[in-house]
C-alpha atoms as one frame of an Amber mdcrd trajectory, in Angstrom:
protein
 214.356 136.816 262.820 210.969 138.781 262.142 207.853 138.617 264.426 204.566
 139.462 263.380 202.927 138.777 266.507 202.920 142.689 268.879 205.640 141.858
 272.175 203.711 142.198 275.190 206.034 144.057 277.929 206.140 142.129 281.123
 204.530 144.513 284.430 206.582 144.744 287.305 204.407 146.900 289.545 206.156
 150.396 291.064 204.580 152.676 293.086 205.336 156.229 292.454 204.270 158.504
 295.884 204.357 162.484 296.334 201.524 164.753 297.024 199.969 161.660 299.016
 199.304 160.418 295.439 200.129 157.193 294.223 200.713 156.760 290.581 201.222
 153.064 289.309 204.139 152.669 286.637 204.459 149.317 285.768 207.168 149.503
 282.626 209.673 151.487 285.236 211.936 148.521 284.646 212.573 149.382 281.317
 214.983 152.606 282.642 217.630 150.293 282.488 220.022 150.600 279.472 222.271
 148.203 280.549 219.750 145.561 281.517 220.047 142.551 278.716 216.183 142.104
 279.279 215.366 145.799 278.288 217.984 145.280 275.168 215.840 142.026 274.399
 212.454 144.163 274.480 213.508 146.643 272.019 215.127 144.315 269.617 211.505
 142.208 269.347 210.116 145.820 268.697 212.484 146.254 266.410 211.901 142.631
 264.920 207.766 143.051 264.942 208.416 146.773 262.890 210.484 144.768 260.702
 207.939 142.131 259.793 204.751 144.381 259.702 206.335 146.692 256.889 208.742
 144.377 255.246 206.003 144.699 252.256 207.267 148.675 252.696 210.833 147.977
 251.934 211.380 148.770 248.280 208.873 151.794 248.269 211.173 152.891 251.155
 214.149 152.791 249.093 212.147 154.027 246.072 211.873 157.105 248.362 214.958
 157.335 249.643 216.367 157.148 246.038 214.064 159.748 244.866 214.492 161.921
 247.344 218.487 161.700 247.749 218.196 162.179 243.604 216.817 165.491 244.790
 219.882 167.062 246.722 222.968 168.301 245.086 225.790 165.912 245.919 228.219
 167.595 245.285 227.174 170.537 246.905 229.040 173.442 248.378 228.064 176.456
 251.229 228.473 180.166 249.743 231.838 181.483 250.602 231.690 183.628 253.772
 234.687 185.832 254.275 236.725 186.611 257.754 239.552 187.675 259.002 241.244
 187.750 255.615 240.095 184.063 254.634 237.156 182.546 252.158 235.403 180.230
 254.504 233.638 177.119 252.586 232.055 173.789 253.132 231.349 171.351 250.635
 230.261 168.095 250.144 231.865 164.876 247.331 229.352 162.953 245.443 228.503
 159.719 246.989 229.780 160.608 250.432 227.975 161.711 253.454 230.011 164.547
 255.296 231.117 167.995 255.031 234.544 168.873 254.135 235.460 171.965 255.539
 237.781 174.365 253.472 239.204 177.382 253.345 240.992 179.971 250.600 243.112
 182.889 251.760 242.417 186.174 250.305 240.573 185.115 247.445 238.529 182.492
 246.180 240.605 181.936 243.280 243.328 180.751 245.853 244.391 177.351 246.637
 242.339 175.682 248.638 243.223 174.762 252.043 241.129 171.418 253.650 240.723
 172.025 257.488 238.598 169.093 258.229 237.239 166.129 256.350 234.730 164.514
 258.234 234.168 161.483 255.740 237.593 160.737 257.316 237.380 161.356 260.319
 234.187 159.779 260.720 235.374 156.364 259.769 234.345 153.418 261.854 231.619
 155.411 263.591 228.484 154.580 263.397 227.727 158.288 264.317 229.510 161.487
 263.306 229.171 164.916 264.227 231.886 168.084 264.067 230.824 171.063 265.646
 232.183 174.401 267.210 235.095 174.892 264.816 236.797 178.330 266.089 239.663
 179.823 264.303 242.619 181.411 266.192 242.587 185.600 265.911 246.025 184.936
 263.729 244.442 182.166 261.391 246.943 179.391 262.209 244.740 176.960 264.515
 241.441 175.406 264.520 239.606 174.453 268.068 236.609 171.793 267.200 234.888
 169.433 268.713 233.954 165.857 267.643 231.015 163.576 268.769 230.597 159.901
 268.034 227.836 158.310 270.448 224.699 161.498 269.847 224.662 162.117 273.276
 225.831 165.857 272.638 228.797 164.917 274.793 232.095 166.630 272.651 235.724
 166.101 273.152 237.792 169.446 272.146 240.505 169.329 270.516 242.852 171.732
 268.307 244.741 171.331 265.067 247.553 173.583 263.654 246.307 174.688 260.255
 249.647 175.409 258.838 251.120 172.059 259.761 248.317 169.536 260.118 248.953
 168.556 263.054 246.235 168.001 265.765 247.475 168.410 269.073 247.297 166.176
 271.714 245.637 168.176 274.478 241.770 166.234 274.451 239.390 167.670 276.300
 236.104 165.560 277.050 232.559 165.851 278.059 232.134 169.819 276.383 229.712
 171.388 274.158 232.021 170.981 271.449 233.075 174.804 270.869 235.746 176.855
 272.471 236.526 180.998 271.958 239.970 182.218 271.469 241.435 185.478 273.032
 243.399 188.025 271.141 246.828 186.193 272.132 246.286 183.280 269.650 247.098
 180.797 273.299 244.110 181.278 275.442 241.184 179.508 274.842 237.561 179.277
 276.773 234.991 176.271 276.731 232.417 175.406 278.676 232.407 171.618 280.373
 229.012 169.086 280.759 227.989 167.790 284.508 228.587 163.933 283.612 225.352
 163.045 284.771 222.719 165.599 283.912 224.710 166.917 280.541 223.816 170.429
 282.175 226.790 173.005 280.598 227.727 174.450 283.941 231.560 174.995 283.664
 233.523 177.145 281.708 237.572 176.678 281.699 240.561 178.537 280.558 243.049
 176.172 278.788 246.668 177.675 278.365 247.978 176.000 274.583 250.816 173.420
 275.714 249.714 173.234 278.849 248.157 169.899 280.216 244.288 169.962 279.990
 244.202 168.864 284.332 245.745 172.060 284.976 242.763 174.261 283.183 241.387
 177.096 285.786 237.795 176.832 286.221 236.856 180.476 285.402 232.931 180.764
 286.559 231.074 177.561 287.737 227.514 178.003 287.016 225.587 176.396 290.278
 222.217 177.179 290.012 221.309 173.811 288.388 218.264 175.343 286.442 220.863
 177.214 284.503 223.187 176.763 281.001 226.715 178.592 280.285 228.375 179.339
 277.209 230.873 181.471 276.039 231.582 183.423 273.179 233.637 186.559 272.028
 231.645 189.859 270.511 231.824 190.709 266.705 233.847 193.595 267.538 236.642
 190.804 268.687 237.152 193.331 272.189 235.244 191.310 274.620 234.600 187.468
 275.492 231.384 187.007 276.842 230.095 184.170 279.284 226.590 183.928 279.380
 224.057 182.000 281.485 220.722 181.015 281.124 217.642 179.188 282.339 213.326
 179.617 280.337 212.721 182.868 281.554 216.329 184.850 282.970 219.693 185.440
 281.526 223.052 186.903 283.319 226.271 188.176 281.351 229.738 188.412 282.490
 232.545 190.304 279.933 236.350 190.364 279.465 238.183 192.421 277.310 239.946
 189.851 274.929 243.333 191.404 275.253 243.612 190.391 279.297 242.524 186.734
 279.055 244.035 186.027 282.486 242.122 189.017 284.043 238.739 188.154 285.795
 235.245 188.510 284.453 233.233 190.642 285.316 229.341 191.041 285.898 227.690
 193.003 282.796 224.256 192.871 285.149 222.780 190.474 287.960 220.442 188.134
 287.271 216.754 188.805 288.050 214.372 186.012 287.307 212.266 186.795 284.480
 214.598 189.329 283.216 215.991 188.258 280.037 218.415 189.744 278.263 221.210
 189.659 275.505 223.886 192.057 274.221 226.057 193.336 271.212 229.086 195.365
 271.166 229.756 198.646 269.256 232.531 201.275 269.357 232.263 202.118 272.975
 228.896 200.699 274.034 226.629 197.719 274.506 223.185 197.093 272.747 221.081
 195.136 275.020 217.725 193.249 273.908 215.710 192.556 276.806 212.325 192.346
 278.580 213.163 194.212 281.085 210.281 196.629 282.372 207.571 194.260 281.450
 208.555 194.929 277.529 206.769 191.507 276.539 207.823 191.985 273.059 211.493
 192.893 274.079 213.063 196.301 273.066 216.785 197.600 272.726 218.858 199.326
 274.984 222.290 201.001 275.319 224.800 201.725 277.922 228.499 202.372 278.019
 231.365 199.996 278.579 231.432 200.891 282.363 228.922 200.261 285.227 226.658
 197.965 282.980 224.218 196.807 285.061 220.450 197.198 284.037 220.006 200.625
 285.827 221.984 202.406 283.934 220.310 200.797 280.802 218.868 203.713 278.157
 216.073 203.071 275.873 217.317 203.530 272.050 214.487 201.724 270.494 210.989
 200.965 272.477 208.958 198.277 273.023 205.818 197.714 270.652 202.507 195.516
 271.489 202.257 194.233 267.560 206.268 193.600 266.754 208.375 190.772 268.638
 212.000 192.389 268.396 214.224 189.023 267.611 218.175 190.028 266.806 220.250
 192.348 266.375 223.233 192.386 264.166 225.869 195.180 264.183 228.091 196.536
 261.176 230.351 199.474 260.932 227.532 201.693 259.446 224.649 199.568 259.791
 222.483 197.723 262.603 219.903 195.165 261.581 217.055 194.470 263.591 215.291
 191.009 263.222 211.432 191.660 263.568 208.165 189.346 263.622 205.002 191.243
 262.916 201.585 189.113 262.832 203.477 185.795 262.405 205.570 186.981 259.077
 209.948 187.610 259.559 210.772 191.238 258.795 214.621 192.605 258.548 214.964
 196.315 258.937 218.393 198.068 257.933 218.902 201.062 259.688 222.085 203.645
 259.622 224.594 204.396 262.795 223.964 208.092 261.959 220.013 207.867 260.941
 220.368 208.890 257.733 218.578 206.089 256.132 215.745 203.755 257.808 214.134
 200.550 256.011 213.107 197.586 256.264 213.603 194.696 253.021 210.423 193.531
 251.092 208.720 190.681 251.327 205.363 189.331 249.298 204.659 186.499 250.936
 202.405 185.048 253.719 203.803 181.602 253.728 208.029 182.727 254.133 211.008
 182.680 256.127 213.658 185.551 256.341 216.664 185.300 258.547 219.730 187.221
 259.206 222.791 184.521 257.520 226.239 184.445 258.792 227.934 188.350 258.788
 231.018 187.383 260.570 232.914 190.831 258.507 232.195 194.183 260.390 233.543
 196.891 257.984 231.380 196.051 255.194 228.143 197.108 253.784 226.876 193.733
 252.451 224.297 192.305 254.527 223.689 188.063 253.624 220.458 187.039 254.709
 218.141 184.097 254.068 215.086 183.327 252.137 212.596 180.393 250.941 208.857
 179.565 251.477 207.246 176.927 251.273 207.219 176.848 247.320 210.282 178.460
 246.980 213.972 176.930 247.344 216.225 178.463 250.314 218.116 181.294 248.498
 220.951 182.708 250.031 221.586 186.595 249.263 223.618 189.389 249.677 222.155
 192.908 249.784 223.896 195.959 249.766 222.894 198.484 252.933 224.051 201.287
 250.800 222.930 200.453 247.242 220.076 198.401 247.683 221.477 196.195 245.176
 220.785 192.569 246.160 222.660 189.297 244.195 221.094 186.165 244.624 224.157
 184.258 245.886 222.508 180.623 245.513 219.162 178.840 245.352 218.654 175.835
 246.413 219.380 173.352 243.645 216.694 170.820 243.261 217.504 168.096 240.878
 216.017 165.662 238.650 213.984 168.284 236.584 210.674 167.464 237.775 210.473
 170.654 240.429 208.933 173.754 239.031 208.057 176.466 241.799 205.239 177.861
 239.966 203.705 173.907 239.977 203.147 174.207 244.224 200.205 176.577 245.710
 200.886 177.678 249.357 198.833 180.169 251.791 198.100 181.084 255.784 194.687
 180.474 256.704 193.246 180.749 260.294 191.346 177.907 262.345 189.176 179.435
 265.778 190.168 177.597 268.937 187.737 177.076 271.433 188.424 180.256 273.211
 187.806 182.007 269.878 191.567 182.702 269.430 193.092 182.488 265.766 195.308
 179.780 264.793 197.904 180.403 261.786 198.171 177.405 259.266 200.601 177.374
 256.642 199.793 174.952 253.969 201.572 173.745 250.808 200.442 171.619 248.036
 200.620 170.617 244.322 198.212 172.866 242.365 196.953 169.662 240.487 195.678
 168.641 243.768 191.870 168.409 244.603 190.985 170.118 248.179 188.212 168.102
 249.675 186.994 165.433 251.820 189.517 162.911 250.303 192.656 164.504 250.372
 195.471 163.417 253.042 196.646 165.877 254.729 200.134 165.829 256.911 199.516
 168.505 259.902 202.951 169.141 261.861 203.520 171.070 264.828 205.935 171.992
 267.763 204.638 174.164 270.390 206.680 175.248 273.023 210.098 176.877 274.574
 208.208 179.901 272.506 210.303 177.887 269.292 208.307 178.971 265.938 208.780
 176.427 263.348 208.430 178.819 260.232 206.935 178.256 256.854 210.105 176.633
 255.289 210.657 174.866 251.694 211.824 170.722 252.037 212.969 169.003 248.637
 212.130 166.038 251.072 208.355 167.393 251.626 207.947 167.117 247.761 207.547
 163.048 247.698 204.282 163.843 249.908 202.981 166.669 247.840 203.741 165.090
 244.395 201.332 161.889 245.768 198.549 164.474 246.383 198.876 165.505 250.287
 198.818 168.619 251.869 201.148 169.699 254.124 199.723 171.799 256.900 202.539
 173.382 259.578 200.230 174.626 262.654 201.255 177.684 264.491 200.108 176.775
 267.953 200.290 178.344 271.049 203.506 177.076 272.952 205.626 178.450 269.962
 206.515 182.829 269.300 204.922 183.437 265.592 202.274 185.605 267.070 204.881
 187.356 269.613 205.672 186.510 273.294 202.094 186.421 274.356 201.813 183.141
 272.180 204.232 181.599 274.134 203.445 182.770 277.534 199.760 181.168 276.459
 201.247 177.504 275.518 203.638 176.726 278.677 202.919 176.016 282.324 199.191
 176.260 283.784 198.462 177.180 279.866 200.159 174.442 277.942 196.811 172.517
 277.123 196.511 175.156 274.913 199.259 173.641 272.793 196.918 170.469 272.536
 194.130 171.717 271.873 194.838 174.079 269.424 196.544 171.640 267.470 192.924
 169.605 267.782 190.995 172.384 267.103 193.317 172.993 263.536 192.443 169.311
 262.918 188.884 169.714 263.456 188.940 172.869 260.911 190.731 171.210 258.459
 187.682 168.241 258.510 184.880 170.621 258.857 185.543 172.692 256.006 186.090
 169.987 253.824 190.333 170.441 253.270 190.083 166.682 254.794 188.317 164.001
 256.540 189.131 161.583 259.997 189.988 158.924 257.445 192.676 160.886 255.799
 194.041 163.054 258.210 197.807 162.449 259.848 199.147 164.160 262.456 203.268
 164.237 263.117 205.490 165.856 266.146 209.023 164.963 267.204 210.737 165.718
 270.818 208.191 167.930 272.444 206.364 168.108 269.086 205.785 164.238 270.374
 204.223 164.840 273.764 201.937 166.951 271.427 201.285 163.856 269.681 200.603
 161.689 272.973 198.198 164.044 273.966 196.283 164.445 271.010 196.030 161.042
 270.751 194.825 160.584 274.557 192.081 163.596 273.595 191.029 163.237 269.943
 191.926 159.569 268.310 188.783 159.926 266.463 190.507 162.462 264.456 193.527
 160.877 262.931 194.111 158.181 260.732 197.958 157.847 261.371 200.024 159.673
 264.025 203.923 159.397 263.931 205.742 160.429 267.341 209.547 160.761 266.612
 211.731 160.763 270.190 208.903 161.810 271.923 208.545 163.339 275.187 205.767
 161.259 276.914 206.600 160.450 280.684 206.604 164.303 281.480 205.760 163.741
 285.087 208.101 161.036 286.024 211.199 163.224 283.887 210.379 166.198 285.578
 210.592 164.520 288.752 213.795 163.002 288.072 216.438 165.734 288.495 219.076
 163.540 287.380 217.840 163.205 283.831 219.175 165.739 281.128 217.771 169.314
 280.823 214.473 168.145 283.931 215.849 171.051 286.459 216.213 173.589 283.560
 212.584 172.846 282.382 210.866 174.086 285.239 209.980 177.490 283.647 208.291
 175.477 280.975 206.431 172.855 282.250 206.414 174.029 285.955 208.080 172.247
 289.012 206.012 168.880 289.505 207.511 169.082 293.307 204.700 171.673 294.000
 200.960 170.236 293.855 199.604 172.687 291.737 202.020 171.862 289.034 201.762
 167.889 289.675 198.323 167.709 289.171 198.396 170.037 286.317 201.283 168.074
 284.305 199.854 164.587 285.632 196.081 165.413 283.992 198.178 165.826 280.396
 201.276 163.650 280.374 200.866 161.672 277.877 202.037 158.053 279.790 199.564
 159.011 283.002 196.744 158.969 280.298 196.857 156.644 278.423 193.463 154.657
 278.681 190.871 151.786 277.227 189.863 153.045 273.846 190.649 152.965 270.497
 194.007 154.681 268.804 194.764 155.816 265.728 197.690 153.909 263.570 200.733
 154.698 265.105 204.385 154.916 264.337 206.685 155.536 267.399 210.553 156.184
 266.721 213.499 156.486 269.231 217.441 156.340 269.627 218.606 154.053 272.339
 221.550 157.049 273.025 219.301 160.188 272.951 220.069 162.351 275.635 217.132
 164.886 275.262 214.330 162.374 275.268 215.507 158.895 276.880 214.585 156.066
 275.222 212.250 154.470 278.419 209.829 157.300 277.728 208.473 156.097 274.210
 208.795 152.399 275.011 207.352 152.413 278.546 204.373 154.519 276.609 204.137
 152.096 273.122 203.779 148.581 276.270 200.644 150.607 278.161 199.211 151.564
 274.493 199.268 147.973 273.625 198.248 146.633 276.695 195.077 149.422 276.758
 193.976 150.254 273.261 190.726 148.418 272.255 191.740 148.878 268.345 193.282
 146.445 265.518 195.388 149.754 263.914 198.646 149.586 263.807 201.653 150.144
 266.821 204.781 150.417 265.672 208.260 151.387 267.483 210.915 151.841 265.094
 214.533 152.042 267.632 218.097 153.419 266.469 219.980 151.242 268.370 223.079
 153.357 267.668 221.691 156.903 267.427 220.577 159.684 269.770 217.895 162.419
 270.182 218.732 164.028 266.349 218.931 160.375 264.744 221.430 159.253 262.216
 224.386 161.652 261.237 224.909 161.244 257.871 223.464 163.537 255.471 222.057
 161.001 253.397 221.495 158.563 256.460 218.750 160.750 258.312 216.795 160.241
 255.020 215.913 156.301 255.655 213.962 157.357 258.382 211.953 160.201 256.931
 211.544 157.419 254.101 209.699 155.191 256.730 207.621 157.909 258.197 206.893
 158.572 255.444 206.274 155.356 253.455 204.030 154.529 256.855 201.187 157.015
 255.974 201.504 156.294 251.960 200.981 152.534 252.967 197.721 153.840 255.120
 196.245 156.064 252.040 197.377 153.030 249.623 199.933 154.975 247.728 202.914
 152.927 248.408 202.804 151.493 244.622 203.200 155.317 243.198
């Protein structure tokens, strides 16, 4: 049954005291999964979305149609090749999982199916395979399957030759594990129950009961990650830990699996650091000795730690040093210089120095998967934002570079050369530069009345790069522009970005997103009436505050799983990833912090005025963002705002923090975002 009439949450008043300050939360009921009354509060939300844009429905499946007509069906990855074997996944027509495949020696040779997840996803309502690890002699597979979204993965191994999956289970991982050289010993890394926090790894012995697993490190610093992972050169497993702003290593060679491991170098808060393996020495990326930008280090197998660290390339004020990959004669360094991906290809023996061009403002390059070490092909990444991903393989020695695959997009309507993109730069109010990347049909007017979609992120220094979506395409064939904001909170302009968006800084992240807005309006790209603003996850506490700061600004605002109750979470050290985010947001236990977080958080600030049209999305399983956050904030928005625009809280009952699973799924809800700003520019009839 539908409702057109908003539901109107009942108040059951809850003091929250610390600091001698008393905050008043009167939705705190709703934490309650397993209350039937918090059940029945969603499910009228549900039922009132339902009714207010039932007159939505067919354009929504109009653009679901149109853009699933885009995307290859019966696609299939480029063939990466290791240990002897053509890896492959590939999807049927009409089905929505991977099937993942493999040929030995050569492509042209049968074709062995490891895992087809159509089938093993039936009678889920969600699906997800991850962390597949073949054995060192190619006869098992280790993955992990997930069928509730809460990132919660039981382990499990199947022999490759036989078929047979084995019937040691192990729940509650991460969903990968890491083989050692003897083809029995494997390494995972297990969940605390209750926060999800990966703080356990364990050996497992193959035919040996999973209860009898050692416990190899236990990670007890509860603002701390582990994971664990063996080094291209196949000599060493590596268990790493990590919390914002400090990392610690520990290393086994992968030929003593039952040996100990061992420190590679203490942790020091705020020194970060990574490594890579070569011959008979470690390449270490790190911050260490204030190098903001991080630079690269070396230092033998033996007595790792950071002292006896050597400088082999320095740091620089202008270049953010990303990656490193290592081949046999080649290291690649992944660089960002004024906001734009570089890839420089550089010779063991110095020969030969250079980096790959690029003629672009508006593009992405990235380092692809180079599992092989003796070879000289490099496979890397590229698209922009008017230019399909293309997947290619360039040779170190030769230069020569094959164009592997681009991007199909079907239907025939797509022509590159039809879209216009470019970076242009908006002044915040403390007369920094912001970066905008911007896409659009070239038949499309700029001025006053042209919608414009603005997106951001904006922090855990994540840089959401200028990237090409067949999806996008159904808002820029109607006439918007799409404008991706490079706020501070994210890394495009280098670590000093970040270090400006987070903590005592992260208003920054708000305001340059308003400021963006406000450039967009005043030089006449847009106006109030057409603008839209969109965030997901922490990308939606962006969109809570910018709604608290600048409604006048927005005509529609969608907030996907966002992350609005940030004082309350952070207080709350039982909730998913709170303890870990205390180098981001700051500790709300100490005053400074409190009052800092409380005078942004979106909830705390919520107040009598008017608010743009809103559209509010959730999964009732998401473990990243709970689900009380958004629908504590949607009952205080509609008990406060002084406006007749629209509220609307869309809820995945069955889904978690990344939505629906299937590949063609996920697409009904970018159809209703979507179809929720074309109904508020009156284009849901084209």
């Amino acid at each position: 049954m539908t409702n057109n009439v908003a539901p109107v949450a009942k108040k059951i008043r809850k003091e929250l005291v610390i600091h001698n300050d008393i905050r008043v939360d009167e939705y705190y009921w709703m934490n309650d999964r397993e209350d039937p009354e918090v059940i029945a509060h969603l499910e009228k939300e549900n039922s009132y979305y339902e009714a207010l844009t039932s007159h939505t429905t067919d354009f929504q499946n109009l653009l679901f149609e149109e853009m699933k007509a885009r995307i290859k069906e019966d696609d299939s990855s480029v063939p990466y090749k290791k240990n002897g074997y053509w890896y492959v996944t590939r999807y049927e027509k009409g089905k929505e999982y991977p099937i993942y495949s493999r040929h030995k020696g050569t492509l042209e040779a049968p074709e062995e199916i490891m895992f087809d997840c159509n089938v093993l996803a039936e009678g889920h309502d969600f699906f997800n395979l991850g962390g597949i690890a073949i054995s060192p002699d190619n006869k098992l597979a280790v993955f992990g399957i997930d069928t509730v979204s809460r990132r919660q993965y039981t382990v499990q191994i199947k022999n490759l030759e036989t078929g047979e999956v084995y019937s040691d289970k192990i729940e509650n991982t991460t969903g990968g594990a890491v083989w050692a050289n003897d083809n029995k010993t494997m390494f995972y890394s297990k969940k605390d129950p209750v926060t999800l926090r990966s703080d356990k790894i364990y050996r497992h012995i193959l035919g040996t009961k999973t209860e009898e697993d050692q416990l190899v490190f236990h990670e007890e610093d509860e603002t701390f990650g582990t994971f664990v992972y063996r080094t291209k050169s196949k000599k060493f497993l590596v268990i790493g830990s990590y919390s914002t702003l400090t990392s610690e290593y520990r290393i086994l060679n992968a030929d003593t699996p039952y040996a100990d491991f061992e420190v590679f170098s203490p942790r020091k808060r705020g020194l970060e650091y990574s490594i890579a393996h070569y011959e008979e020495s470690f390449y270490v990326l790190t911050n260490k000795d204030k190098a903001r930008n991080f630079k690269l280090m070396k230092v033998g197998e033996k007595n790792t730690s950071s002292e006896n660290w050597k400088e082999f390339i320095p740091h620089r004020e202008d270049v953010l040093l990303e990656d490193i990959d290592i081949f046999k004669d080649y290291y690649v360094l992944s660089e960002r210089e004024n906001g734009l991906n570089n890839l420089k290809i550089t010779r063991w023996d110095t020969a030969e120095s250079y980096y790959l061009p690029f003629d672009n403002e508006t593009y992405t390059a990235y380092v692809s998967t180079n599992p092989e070490f003796d070879t000289e092909i490099l496979r890397y990444g590229y698209n922009s934002m008017t230019t399909p991903s293309s997947v290619i393989d360039f040779n170190m020695r030769t230069k020569e570079k094959v164009v592997m695959k681009e991007q199909e997009v079907l239907g025939g309507a797509f022509k590159k050369e039809n879209y216009t993109s470019e970076r242009i730069w908006a002044t915040a109010r403390d007369g920094v530069k912001i970066p905008m990347s911007i896409v659009y049909h070239k038949d499309t007017e700029i001025n006053g009345q042209t919608p414009i979609l603005q997106y951001a992120y904006g922090s855990y220094g994540s840089t959401i790069d200028p990237y090409f979506s067949t999806i996008r395409l159904s808002l820029l064939d109607r006439g918007f522009v799409y404008a991706l904001a490079h706020i501070r909170g994210g890394q495009y302009l280098g670590r000093q970005w970040y270090d400006d968006g987070k903590l005592l800084k992260k208003k920054n992240t708000f305001t340059d997103f308003v400021d963006c807005s406000k450039y967009l309006i005043d030089n006449n790209y847009t106006s109030a009436q057409h603008l839209y603003a969109m965030g997901g996850s922490a990308g939606g506490l962006l969109m809570g505050a910018i709604v608290n700061m600048a409604p006048e600004l927005y005509n529609g605002v969608i907030a996907a799983v966002p992350f609005v109750d940030v004082v309350t979470t952070m207080l709350d050290d039982s909730i998913p990833l709170t303890t870990g985010e205390y180098d981001e947001w700051g500790n709300p236990n100490e005053k400074e912090y409190y009052d800092y977080m409380k005078s942004y958080s979106p909830y705390d600030n919520v107040k009598v005025q008017d608010y743009p049209n809103m559209l509010v999305t959730t999964g009732l399983h998401d473990s990243q963002v709970q689900y009380f956050e958004p629908a504590k904030w949607v009952a205080k928005l509609r008990d406060l705002k002084t406006d007749d625009n629209l509220l609307l809280f869309d809820i995945n009952m069955d889904a978690g923090h990344g939505g629906a699973s299937g590949r063609f799924e996920s697409l009904k809800e970018v159809a209703k975002e979507y179809a929720f700003i074309l109904d508020l520019e009156g284009k849901i009839n084209r």
